[in-house]
Amino acid sequence: MTTTEVQEQARTREVTAPEVVPFGWEPTGPAGTELSDEEVLFRFPAADDPAPGARRLLGMSIYATLLGLTGVGIGIRGLVSQIGGGAPGWYTWVLAFLGMVSVALSVGAFLSIHRRVLPWLLLLGAAVPLAADVMLAVAY
Protein backbone atom coordinates (compact mmCIF):
# COMPACT_ATOMS: atom_id res chain seq x y z
CA MET A 1 0.00 0.00 0.00
CA THR A 2 1.45 3.34 -1.00
CA THR A 3 1.42 6.52 1.01
CA THR A 4 -1.23 8.09 -1.22
CA GLU A 5 -3.54 5.12 -0.80
CA VAL A 6 -3.20 5.33 2.98
CA GLN A 7 -3.90 9.07 2.90
CA GLU A 8 -6.92 8.56 0.63
CA GLN A 9 -8.26 5.80 2.88
CA ALA A 10 -7.82 8.02 5.97
CA ARG A 11 -9.68 10.87 4.22
CA THR A 12 -12.65 8.71 3.18
CA ARG A 13 -13.06 6.94 6.51
CA GLU A 14 -15.62 8.65 8.71
CA VAL A 15 -15.40 8.06 12.42
CA THR A 16 -18.70 8.40 14.21
CA ALA A 17 -19.05 8.35 17.95
CA PRO A 18 -22.35 7.85 19.71
CA GLU A 19 -24.07 11.15 20.44
CA VAL A 20 -24.60 11.44 24.16
CA VAL A 21 -24.83 15.20 24.41
CA PRO A 22 -24.81 16.75 20.92
CA PHE A 23 -23.50 20.28 20.68
CA GLY A 24 -25.57 22.89 18.88
CA TRP A 25 -22.85 23.60 16.35
CA GLU A 26 -22.26 19.96 15.38
CA PRO A 27 -24.39 17.69 13.21
CA THR A 28 -26.61 15.52 15.39
CA GLY A 29 -26.33 12.14 13.79
CA PRO A 30 -24.20 10.02 11.53
CA ALA A 31 -23.85 11.42 8.01
CA GLY A 32 -27.08 13.23 7.33
CA THR A 33 -29.35 11.56 9.88
CA GLU A 34 -30.84 14.37 11.93
CA LEU A 35 -32.39 13.60 15.30
CA SER A 36 -35.66 15.33 16.03
CA ASP A 37 -36.00 17.57 19.07
CA GLU A 38 -38.16 14.94 20.82
CA GLU A 39 -35.43 12.27 20.53
CA VAL A 40 -32.70 14.30 22.29
CA LEU A 41 -33.31 14.96 25.98
CA PHE A 42 -30.03 16.64 26.88
CA ARG A 43 -28.21 18.97 24.52
CA PHE A 44 -26.40 22.25 24.50
CA PRO A 45 -28.62 24.96 23.01
CA ALA A 46 -27.96 25.70 19.36
CA ALA A 47 -27.44 29.18 18.01
CA ASP A 48 -30.93 29.24 16.48
CA ASP A 49 -32.75 27.98 19.60
CA PRO A 50 -35.06 30.45 21.28
CA ALA A 51 -33.81 31.82 24.57
CA PRO A 52 -35.45 30.31 27.65
CA GLY A 53 -37.81 32.56 29.55
CA ALA A 54 -36.25 34.94 32.04
CA ARG A 55 -38.47 33.73 34.90
CA ARG A 56 -37.67 30.11 34.15
CA LEU A 57 -33.92 30.76 34.00
CA LEU A 58 -34.00 32.91 37.14
CA GLY A 59 -36.02 30.32 39.08
CA MET A 60 -33.73 27.48 38.07
CA SER A 61 -30.64 29.57 38.85
CA ILE A 62 -31.89 30.53 42.30
CA TYR A 63 -32.79 26.93 43.11
CA ALA A 64 -29.41 25.69 41.85
CA THR A 65 -27.68 28.41 43.89
CA LEU A 66 -29.44 27.22 47.02
CA LEU A 67 -28.37 23.67 46.24
CA GLY A 68 -24.79 24.83 45.70
CA LEU A 69 -24.64 26.86 48.90
CA THR A 70 -26.02 23.91 50.84
CA GLY A 71 -23.35 21.73 49.26
CA VAL A 72 -20.63 24.19 50.28
CA GLY A 73 -21.95 24.17 53.86
CA ILE A 74 -21.91 20.39 53.87
CA GLY A 75 -18.37 20.38 52.50
CA ILE A 76 -17.17 22.74 55.24
CA ARG A 77 -18.92 20.64 57.89
CA GLY A 78 -17.34 17.50 56.44
CA LEU A 79 -13.91 19.11 56.46
CA VAL A 80 -14.30 20.14 60.09
CA SER A 81 -15.42 16.60 61.00
CA GLN A 82 -12.49 15.08 59.13
CA ILE A 83 -9.93 17.41 60.72
CA GLY A 84 -11.42 16.98 64.20
CA GLY A 85 -11.28 13.20 63.91
CA GLY A 86 -14.00 10.81 64.90
CA ALA A 87 -15.43 10.50 61.39
CA PRO A 88 -15.30 7.00 59.87
CA GLY A 89 -13.18 6.36 56.76
CA TRP A 90 -16.17 6.07 54.43
CA TYR A 91 -17.60 9.42 55.55
CA THR A 92 -15.71 11.69 53.14
CA TRP A 93 -16.22 9.40 50.16
CA VAL A 94 -19.96 9.15 50.67
CA LEU A 95 -20.27 12.92 51.15
CA ALA A 96 -18.33 13.54 47.95
CA PHE A 97 -20.24 10.93 45.93
CA LEU A 98 -23.66 12.22 46.96
CA GLY A 99 -22.53 15.78 46.24
CA MET A 100 -21.37 14.79 42.74
CA VAL A 101 -24.68 13.05 42.02
CA SER A 102 -26.47 16.23 43.02
CA VAL A 103 -24.23 18.34 40.78
CA ALA A 104 -24.73 15.96 37.84
CA LEU A 105 -28.50 16.20 38.17
CA SER A 106 -28.28 19.99 38.33
CA VAL A 107 -26.14 20.09 35.19
CA GLY A 108 -28.65 17.83 33.45
CA ALA A 109 -31.42 20.23 34.43
CA PHE A 110 -29.68 23.14 32.72
CA LEU A 111 -28.88 21.03 29.65
CA SER A 112 -32.58 20.23 29.32
CA ILE A 113 -33.78 23.78 29.94
CA HIS A 114 -35.86 23.81 26.74
CA ARG A 115 -38.02 20.94 28.03
CA ARG A 116 -41.17 21.71 29.97
CA VAL A 117 -40.99 19.54 33.11
CA LEU A 118 -37.69 17.63 32.94
CA PRO A 119 -35.45 20.42 34.34
CA TRP A 120 -37.64 20.83 37.40
CA LEU A 121 -37.73 17.08 38.01
CA LEU A 122 -33.95 16.94 37.78
CA LEU A 123 -33.52 19.86 40.17
CA LEU A 124 -35.92 18.24 42.63
CA GLY A 125 -34.00 15.00 42.18
CA ALA A 126 -30.76 16.85 42.94
CA ALA A 127 -32.16 17.78 46.34
CA VAL A 128 -32.53 14.11 47.37
CA PRO A 129 -28.81 13.19 47.55
CA LEU A 130 -28.14 16.62 49.04
CA ALA A 131 -30.68 15.94 51.79
CA ALA A 132 -28.93 12.63 52.47
CA ASP A 133 -25.66 14.59 52.65
CA VAL A 134 -27.20 16.99 55.20
CA MET A 135 -28.40 14.11 57.37
CA LEU A 136 -25.01 12.43 57.16
CA ALA A 137 -23.16 15.66 57.99
CA VAL A 138 -25.40 16.28 61.01
CA ALA A 139 -24.83 12.73 62.24
CA TYR A 140 -21.04 13.14 62.43
Coordinates of N, CA, C and O in Angstrom, one line a residue:
M1 N 0.8 -1.2 0.0 CA 0.0 0.0 0.0 C 0.9 1.2 0.0 O 1.8 1.4 0.8
T2 N 0.6 2.1 -0.9 CA 1.4 3.3 -1.0 C 1.0 4.4 0.0 O -0.1 4.3 0.5
T3 N 1.8 5.4 0.1 CA 1.4 6.5 1.0 C 0.2 7.2 0.6 O -0.7 7.6 1.4
T4 N 0.0 7.4 -0.7 CA -1.2 8.1 -1.2 C -2.5 7.3 -1.0 O -3.5 7.8 -0.6
E5 N -2.4 6.0 -1.1 CA -3.5 5.1 -0.8 C -3.9 5.2 0.7 O -5.1 5.2 1.0
V6 N -2.9 5.2 1.5 CA -3.2 5.3 3.0 C -3.8 6.7 3.3 O -4.8 6.8 4.1
Q7 N -3.3 7.7 2.7 CA -3.9 9.1 2.9 C -5.3 9.1 2.4 O -6.2 9.7 3.0
E8 N -5.6 8.6 1.2 CA -6.9 8.6 0.6 C -7.9 7.8 1.5 O -9.0 8.2 1.7
Q9 N -7.4 6.6 2.0 CA -8.3 5.8 2.9 C -8.6 6.5 4.2 O -9.7 6.5 4.7
A10 N -7.6 7.3 4.7 CA -7.8 8.0 6.0 C -8.8 9.2 5.7 O -9.6 9.5 6.6
R11 N -8.8 9.8 4.5 CA -9.7 10.9 4.2 C -11.1 10.4 4.0 O -12.1 11.1 4.4
T12 N -11.3 9.2 3.5 CA -12.6 8.7 3.2 C -13.3 8.1 4.4 O -14.5 7.9 4.4
R13 N -12.5 7.6 5.3 CA -13.1 6.9 6.5 C -13.7 8.0 7.4 O -13.1 9.0 7.8
E14 N -14.9 7.7 7.8 CA -15.6 8.6 8.7 C -15.8 8.0 10.1 O -16.3 6.9 10.2
V15 N -15.3 8.6 11.1 CA -15.4 8.1 12.4 C -16.6 8.7 13.1 O -16.7 9.9 13.2
T16 N -17.5 7.9 13.5 CA -18.7 8.4 14.2 C -18.7 7.9 15.6 O -18.6 6.7 15.8
A17 N -18.9 8.7 16.5 CA -19.0 8.4 17.9 C -20.5 8.5 18.3 O -21.2 9.3 17.7
P18 N -21.0 7.7 19.3 CA -22.3 7.9 19.7 C -22.6 9.2 20.3 O -21.8 9.8 21.0
E19 N -23.7 9.8 20.0 CA -24.1 11.2 20.4 C -24.7 11.0 21.8 O -25.9 10.6 21.9
V20 N -24.0 11.4 22.8 CA -24.6 11.4 24.2 C -25.2 12.8 24.4 O -26.4 13.0 24.8
V21 N -24.4 13.8 24.3 CA -24.8 15.2 24.4 C -24.4 16.0 23.2 O -23.3 16.4 23.1
P22 N -25.2 16.1 22.1 CA -24.8 16.8 20.9 C -24.7 18.3 21.2 O -25.5 18.8 21.9
F23 N -23.7 18.8 20.6 CA -23.5 20.3 20.7 C -24.3 20.9 19.6 O -24.6 20.4 18.6
G24 N -24.7 22.2 19.8 CA -25.6 22.9 18.9 C -24.9 23.2 17.6 O -25.5 23.4 16.6
W25 N -23.6 23.3 17.6 CA -22.9 23.6 16.3 C -22.4 22.4 15.6 O -21.7 22.5 14.6
E26 N -22.7 21.2 16.1 CA -22.3 20.0 15.4 C -23.5 19.3 14.8 O -24.6 19.4 15.3
P27 N -23.3 18.5 13.7 CA -24.4 17.7 13.2 C -24.8 16.7 14.2 O -24.0 16.1 15.0
T28 N -26.1 16.4 14.3 CA -26.6 15.5 15.4 C -27.0 14.1 14.9 O -28.0 13.6 15.1
G29 N -26.1 13.5 14.2 CA -26.3 12.1 13.8 C -25.3 11.7 12.8 O -24.6 12.6 12.2
P30 N -25.2 10.5 12.5 CA -24.2 10.0 11.5 C -24.6 10.4 10.1 O -25.7 10.0 9.7
A31 N -23.8 11.1 9.4 CA -23.9 11.4 8.0 C -25.3 11.7 7.5 O -25.8 10.9 6.8
G32 N -25.8 12.8 7.9 CA -27.1 13.2 7.3 C -28.3 12.8 8.1 O -29.4 13.2 7.8
T33 N -28.2 12.0 9.1 CA -29.3 11.6 9.9 C -29.5 12.6 11.0 O -28.8 12.6 11.9
E34 N -30.6 13.4 10.9 CA -30.8 14.4 11.9 C -31.8 13.8 13.0 O -32.8 13.2 12.6
L35 N -31.5 14.0 14.2 CA -32.4 13.6 15.3 C -33.4 14.7 15.5 O -33.1 15.9 15.5
S36 N -34.6 14.3 15.7 CA -35.7 15.3 16.0 C -35.5 15.8 17.5 O -34.8 15.2 18.3
D37 N -36.1 17.0 17.8 CA -36.0 17.6 19.1 C -36.6 16.7 20.2 O -36.2 16.7 21.3
E38 N -37.6 15.8 19.8 CA -38.2 14.9 20.8 C -37.3 13.8 21.2 O -37.4 13.2 22.2
E39 N -36.3 13.4 20.3 CA -35.4 12.3 20.5 C -34.2 12.6 21.4 O -33.7 11.7 22.0
V40 N -33.9 13.9 21.5 CA -32.7 14.3 22.3 C -33.2 15.0 23.6 O -33.8 16.0 23.5
L41 N -32.9 14.4 24.7 CA -33.3 15.0 26.0 C -32.3 16.0 26.5 O -32.7 17.0 27.0
F42 N -31.1 15.7 26.4 CA -30.0 16.6 26.9 C -29.2 17.1 25.7 O -28.6 16.3 25.0
R43 N -29.1 18.4 25.6 CA -28.2 19.0 24.5 C -27.9 20.4 24.9 O -28.6 21.1 25.6
F44 N -26.7 20.9 24.4 CA -26.4 22.2 24.5 C -27.3 23.0 23.5 O -27.5 22.6 22.4
P45 N -27.8 24.2 23.9 CA -28.6 25.0 23.0 C -27.9 25.4 21.8 O -26.7 25.7 21.8
A46 N -28.5 25.3 20.6 CA -28.0 25.7 19.4 C -28.1 27.2 19.2 O -28.8 27.9 20.0
A47 N -27.4 27.7 18.2 CA -27.4 29.2 18.0 C -28.8 29.7 17.6 O -29.2 30.8 17.9
D48 N -29.6 28.8 16.9 CA -30.9 29.2 16.5 C -32.1 28.9 17.4 O -33.2 29.1 17.1
D49 N -31.7 28.3 18.6 CA -32.7 28.0 19.6 C -33.3 29.3 20.2 O -32.5 30.2 20.5
P50 N -34.6 29.3 20.6 CA -35.1 30.4 21.3 C -34.5 30.5 22.7 O -34.2 29.5 23.3
A51 N -34.3 31.7 23.2 CA -33.8 31.8 24.6 C -34.9 31.4 25.6 O -36.1 31.6 25.3
P52 N -34.5 30.7 26.6 CA -35.4 30.3 27.6 C -36.0 31.6 28.3 O -35.4 32.6 28.3
G53 N -37.2 31.4 28.9 CA -37.8 32.6 29.5 C -37.0 33.0 30.7 O -36.3 32.3 31.4
A54 N -37.1 34.4 31.0 CA -36.2 34.9 32.0 C -36.7 34.4 33.4 O -35.8 34.1 34.3
R55 N -38.0 34.3 33.6 CA -38.5 33.7 34.9 C -38.0 32.3 35.1 O -37.6 31.9 36.2
R56 N -38.1 31.5 34.1 CA -37.7 30.1 34.1 C -36.2 30.0 34.5 O -35.8 29.3 35.4
L57 N -35.4 30.8 33.8 CA -33.9 30.8 34.0 C -33.6 31.3 35.4 O -32.7 30.7 36.1
L58 N -34.3 32.3 35.8 CA -34.0 32.9 37.1 C -34.4 31.9 38.2 O -33.7 31.7 39.2
G59 N -35.6 31.3 38.1 CA -36.0 30.3 39.1 C -35.1 29.1 39.2 O -34.7 28.7 40.3
M60 N -34.7 28.6 38.0 CA -33.7 27.5 38.1 C -32.4 27.9 38.7 O -31.8 27.1 39.4
S61 N -31.9 29.1 38.3 CA -30.6 29.6 38.8 C -30.7 29.8 40.4 O -29.7 29.4 41.1
I62 N -31.8 30.3 40.9 CA -31.9 30.5 42.3 C -31.9 29.2 43.0 O -31.3 29.0 44.0
Y63 N -32.7 28.3 42.5 CA -32.8 26.9 43.1 C -31.4 26.2 43.1 O -31.0 25.6 44.1
A64 N -30.7 26.3 41.9 CA -29.4 25.7 41.8 C -28.4 26.4 42.8 O -27.5 25.7 43.3
T65 N -28.5 27.7 43.0 CA -27.7 28.4 43.9 C -27.9 27.9 45.3 O -26.9 27.7 46.1
L66 N -29.2 27.7 45.7 CA -29.4 27.2 47.0 C -28.9 25.8 47.2 O -28.3 25.5 48.3
L67 N -29.0 25.0 46.2 CA -28.4 23.7 46.2 C -26.9 23.8 46.4 O -26.2 23.1 47.2
G68 N -26.2 24.7 45.6 CA -24.8 24.8 45.7 C -24.3 25.3 47.0 O -23.3 24.9 47.6
L69 N -25.0 26.3 47.6 CA -24.6 26.9 48.9 C -24.8 25.8 50.0 O -24.0 25.7 50.9
T70 N -25.8 25.0 49.9 CA -26.0 23.9 50.8 C -24.9 22.9 50.7 O -24.3 22.4 51.7
G71 N -24.5 22.6 49.5 CA -23.4 21.7 49.3 C -22.0 22.3 49.8 O -21.2 21.5 50.4
V72 N -21.8 23.6 49.7 CA -20.6 24.2 50.3 C -20.7 24.1 51.8 O -19.6 23.7 52.4
G73 N -21.8 24.3 52.4 CA -21.9 24.2 53.9 C -21.7 22.7 54.3 O -21.0 22.5 55.3
I74 N -22.2 21.8 53.6 CA -21.9 20.4 53.9 C -20.4 20.1 53.7 O -19.8 19.4 54.6
G75 N -19.8 20.6 52.7 CA -18.4 20.4 52.5 C -17.5 20.9 53.6 O -16.6 20.3 54.1
I76 N -17.9 22.1 54.1 CA -17.2 22.7 55.2 C -17.4 21.9 56.5 O -16.4 21.6 57.2
R77 N -18.6 21.5 56.7 CA -18.9 20.6 57.9 C -18.2 19.3 57.8 O -17.6 18.8 58.8
G78 N -18.1 18.7 56.6 CA -17.3 17.5 56.4 C -15.9 17.7 56.7 O -15.2 16.8 57.3
L79 N -15.3 18.8 56.2 CA -13.9 19.1 56.5 C -13.6 19.3 57.9 O -12.6 18.7 58.4
V80 N -14.5 20.0 58.7 CA -14.3 20.1 60.1 C -14.4 18.8 60.8 O -13.6 18.5 61.7
S81 N -15.3 17.9 60.4 CA -15.4 16.6 61.0 C -14.2 15.8 60.7 O -13.7 15.0 61.6
Q82 N -13.7 15.9 59.5 CA -12.5 15.1 59.1 C -11.3 15.6 59.9 O -10.5 14.7 60.3
I83 N -11.1 16.9 60.0 CA -9.9 17.4 60.7 C -10.0 17.1 62.2 O -9.0 16.7 62.8
G84 N -11.2 17.2 62.8 CA -11.4 17.0 64.2 C -11.3 15.5 64.6 O -11.2 15.2 65.8
G85 N -11.3 14.6 63.6 CA -11.3 13.2 63.9 C -12.6 12.7 64.3 O -13.6 13.4 64.5
G86 N -12.7 11.4 64.5 CA -14.0 10.8 64.9 C -14.9 10.4 63.8 O -15.9 9.8 64.0
A87 N -14.6 10.9 62.5 CA -15.4 10.5 61.4 C -14.9 9.2 60.8 O -13.7 9.0 60.7
P88 N -15.8 8.3 60.4 CA -15.3 7.0 59.9 C -14.6 7.2 58.5 O -14.8 8.3 57.9
G89 N -13.9 6.2 58.0 CA -13.2 6.4 56.8 C -14.1 6.5 55.5 O -13.7 7.2 54.6
W90 N -15.3 6.0 55.6 CA -16.2 6.1 54.4 C -16.9 7.4 54.4 O -17.5 7.7 53.3
Y91 N -16.8 8.2 55.4 CA -17.6 9.4 55.5 C -17.3 10.4 54.4 O -18.2 10.9 53.8
T92 N -16.1 10.7 54.2 CA -15.7 11.7 53.1 C -16.1 11.2 51.8 O -16.6 12.0 50.9
W93 N -15.9 9.9 51.5 CA -16.2 9.4 50.2 C -17.7 9.5 49.9 O -18.1 9.8 48.8
V94 N -18.5 9.1 50.9 CA -20.0 9.1 50.7 C -20.4 10.6 50.5 O -21.3 10.9 49.7
L95 N -19.9 11.5 51.3 CA -20.3 12.9 51.2 C -19.9 13.4 49.7 O -20.8 14.1 49.1
A96 N -18.8 13.1 49.3 CA -18.3 13.5 47.9 C -19.2 12.9 46.8 O -19.6 13.6 45.9
F97 N -19.5 11.6 47.0 CA -20.2 10.9 45.9 C -21.7 11.5 45.8 O -22.1 11.8 44.7
L98 N -22.3 11.7 47.0 CA -23.7 12.2 47.0 C -23.7 13.7 46.4 O -24.6 14.1 45.7
G99 N -22.6 14.4 46.8 CA -22.5 15.8 46.2 C -22.4 15.8 44.7 O -23.0 16.6 44.0
M100 N -21.6 14.9 44.2 CA -21.4 14.8 42.7 C -22.6 14.4 42.0 O -22.9 14.8 40.9
V101 N -23.4 13.5 42.6 CA -24.7 13.1 42.0 C -25.6 14.3 41.9 O -26.3 14.5 40.9
S102 N -25.6 15.0 43.0 CA -26.5 16.2 43.0 C -26.0 17.2 42.0 O -26.9 17.8 41.3
V103 N -24.7 17.4 41.8 CA -24.2 18.3 40.8 C -24.6 17.8 39.4 O -25.0 18.6 38.5
A104 N -24.4 16.5 39.2 CA -24.7 16.0 37.8 C -26.2 16.2 37.5 O -26.5 16.5 36.3
L105 N -27.1 16.0 38.4 CA -28.5 16.2 38.2 C -28.8 17.7 37.9 O -29.6 18.0 37.0
S106 N -28.1 18.6 38.6 CA -28.3 20.0 38.3 C -27.8 20.4 36.9 O -28.4 21.2 36.2
V107 N -26.7 19.8 36.5 CA -26.1 20.1 35.2 C -27.1 19.6 34.1 O -27.4 20.2 33.1
G108 N -27.7 18.4 34.4 CA -28.7 17.8 33.5 C -29.9 18.7 33.4 O -30.5 18.8 32.3
A109 N -30.3 19.3 34.5 CA -31.4 20.2 34.4 C -31.2 21.4 33.5 O -32.0 21.8 32.7
F110 N -30.0 22.0 33.6 CA -29.7 23.1 32.7 C -29.5 22.7 31.3 O -29.7 23.5 30.4
L111 N -29.0 21.5 31.0 CA -28.9 21.0 29.6 C -30.2 20.7 29.0 O -30.4 20.7 27.8
S112 N -31.2 20.5 29.8 CA -32.6 20.2 29.3 C -33.5 21.4 29.6 O -34.7 21.2 29.7
I113 N -33.0 22.6 29.6 CA -33.8 23.8 29.9 C -34.9 24.1 29.0 O -35.9 24.7 29.3
H114 N -34.8 23.6 27.7 CA -35.9 23.8 26.7 C -37.0 22.8 26.9 O -38.0 23.0 26.2
R115 N -36.9 21.9 27.8 CA -38.0 20.9 28.0 C -39.0 21.6 29.0 O -38.6 22.5 29.7
R116 N -40.2 21.1 29.1 CA -41.2 21.7 30.0 C -41.0 21.3 31.4 O -40.9 22.2 32.3
V117 N -41.0 20.0 31.7 CA -41.0 19.5 33.1 C -39.7 18.9 33.5 O -39.3 19.0 34.7
L118 N -38.9 18.4 32.6 CA -37.7 17.6 32.9 C -36.7 18.4 33.8 O -36.2 17.9 34.8
P119 N -36.4 19.7 33.5 CA -35.4 20.4 34.3 C -35.9 20.5 35.8 O -35.1 20.4 36.7
W120 N -37.2 20.7 36.0 CA -37.6 20.8 37.4 C -37.6 19.5 38.1 O -37.2 19.4 39.3
L121 N -37.9 18.4 37.4 CA -37.7 17.1 38.0 C -36.3 16.8 38.4 O -36.0 16.2 39.4
L122 N -35.4 17.2 37.5 CA -34.0 16.9 37.8 C -33.5 17.8 38.9 O -32.7 17.3 39.8
L123 N -33.9 19.0 39.0 CA -33.5 19.9 40.2 C -34.1 19.3 41.5 O -33.4 19.3 42.5
L124 N -35.3 18.9 41.4 CA -35.9 18.2 42.6 C -35.2 17.0 43.0 O -34.9 16.7 44.1
G125 N -34.8 16.2 42.0 CA -34.0 15.0 42.2 C -32.6 15.3 42.7 O -32.1 14.5 43.5
A126 N -32.1 16.5 42.4 CA -30.8 16.9 42.9 C -30.8 17.1 44.4 O -29.8 17.1 45.1
A127 N -32.0 17.5 44.9 CA -32.2 17.8 46.3 C -32.1 16.5 47.2 O -31.8 16.6 48.4
V128 N -32.5 15.4 46.6 CA -32.5 14.1 47.4 C -31.2 13.7 47.9 O -31.0 13.5 49.1
P129 N -30.1 13.6 47.0 CA -28.8 13.2 47.6 C -28.2 14.3 48.5 O -27.5 14.0 49.4
L130 N -28.6 15.5 48.2 CA -28.1 16.6 49.0 C -28.8 16.5 50.4 O -28.1 16.8 51.4
A131 N -30.0 16.1 50.5 CA -30.7 15.9 51.8 C -30.0 14.8 52.6 O -29.8 14.9 53.8
A132 N -29.7 13.7 51.8 CA -28.9 12.6 52.5 C -27.6 13.1 53.0 O -27.1 12.7 54.1
D133 N -26.9 14.0 52.2 CA -25.7 14.6 52.7 C -25.9 15.4 53.9 O -25.0 15.3 54.8
V134 N -26.9 16.2 54.0 CA -27.2 17.0 55.2 C -27.4 16.1 56.4 O -26.8 16.3 57.5
M135 N -28.2 15.0 56.3 CA -28.4 14.1 57.4 C -27.1 13.4 57.8 O -26.9 13.2 59.0
L136 N -26.3 13.1 56.8 CA -25.0 12.4 57.2 C -24.1 13.4 57.9 O -23.4 13.1 58.8
A137 N -24.0 14.7 57.4 CA -23.2 15.7 58.0 C -23.6 16.0 59.4 O -22.8 16.2 60.3
V138 N -24.9 16.0 59.7 CA -25.4 16.3 61.0 C -25.1 15.1 61.9 O -24.8 15.3 63.1
A139 N -25.1 13.9 61.4 CA -24.8 12.7 62.2 C -23.4 12.6 62.7 O -23.1 12.0 63.8
Y140 N -22.5 13.2 62.0 CA -21.0 13.1 62.4 C -20.5 14.5 62.7 O -20.0 15.3 62.3

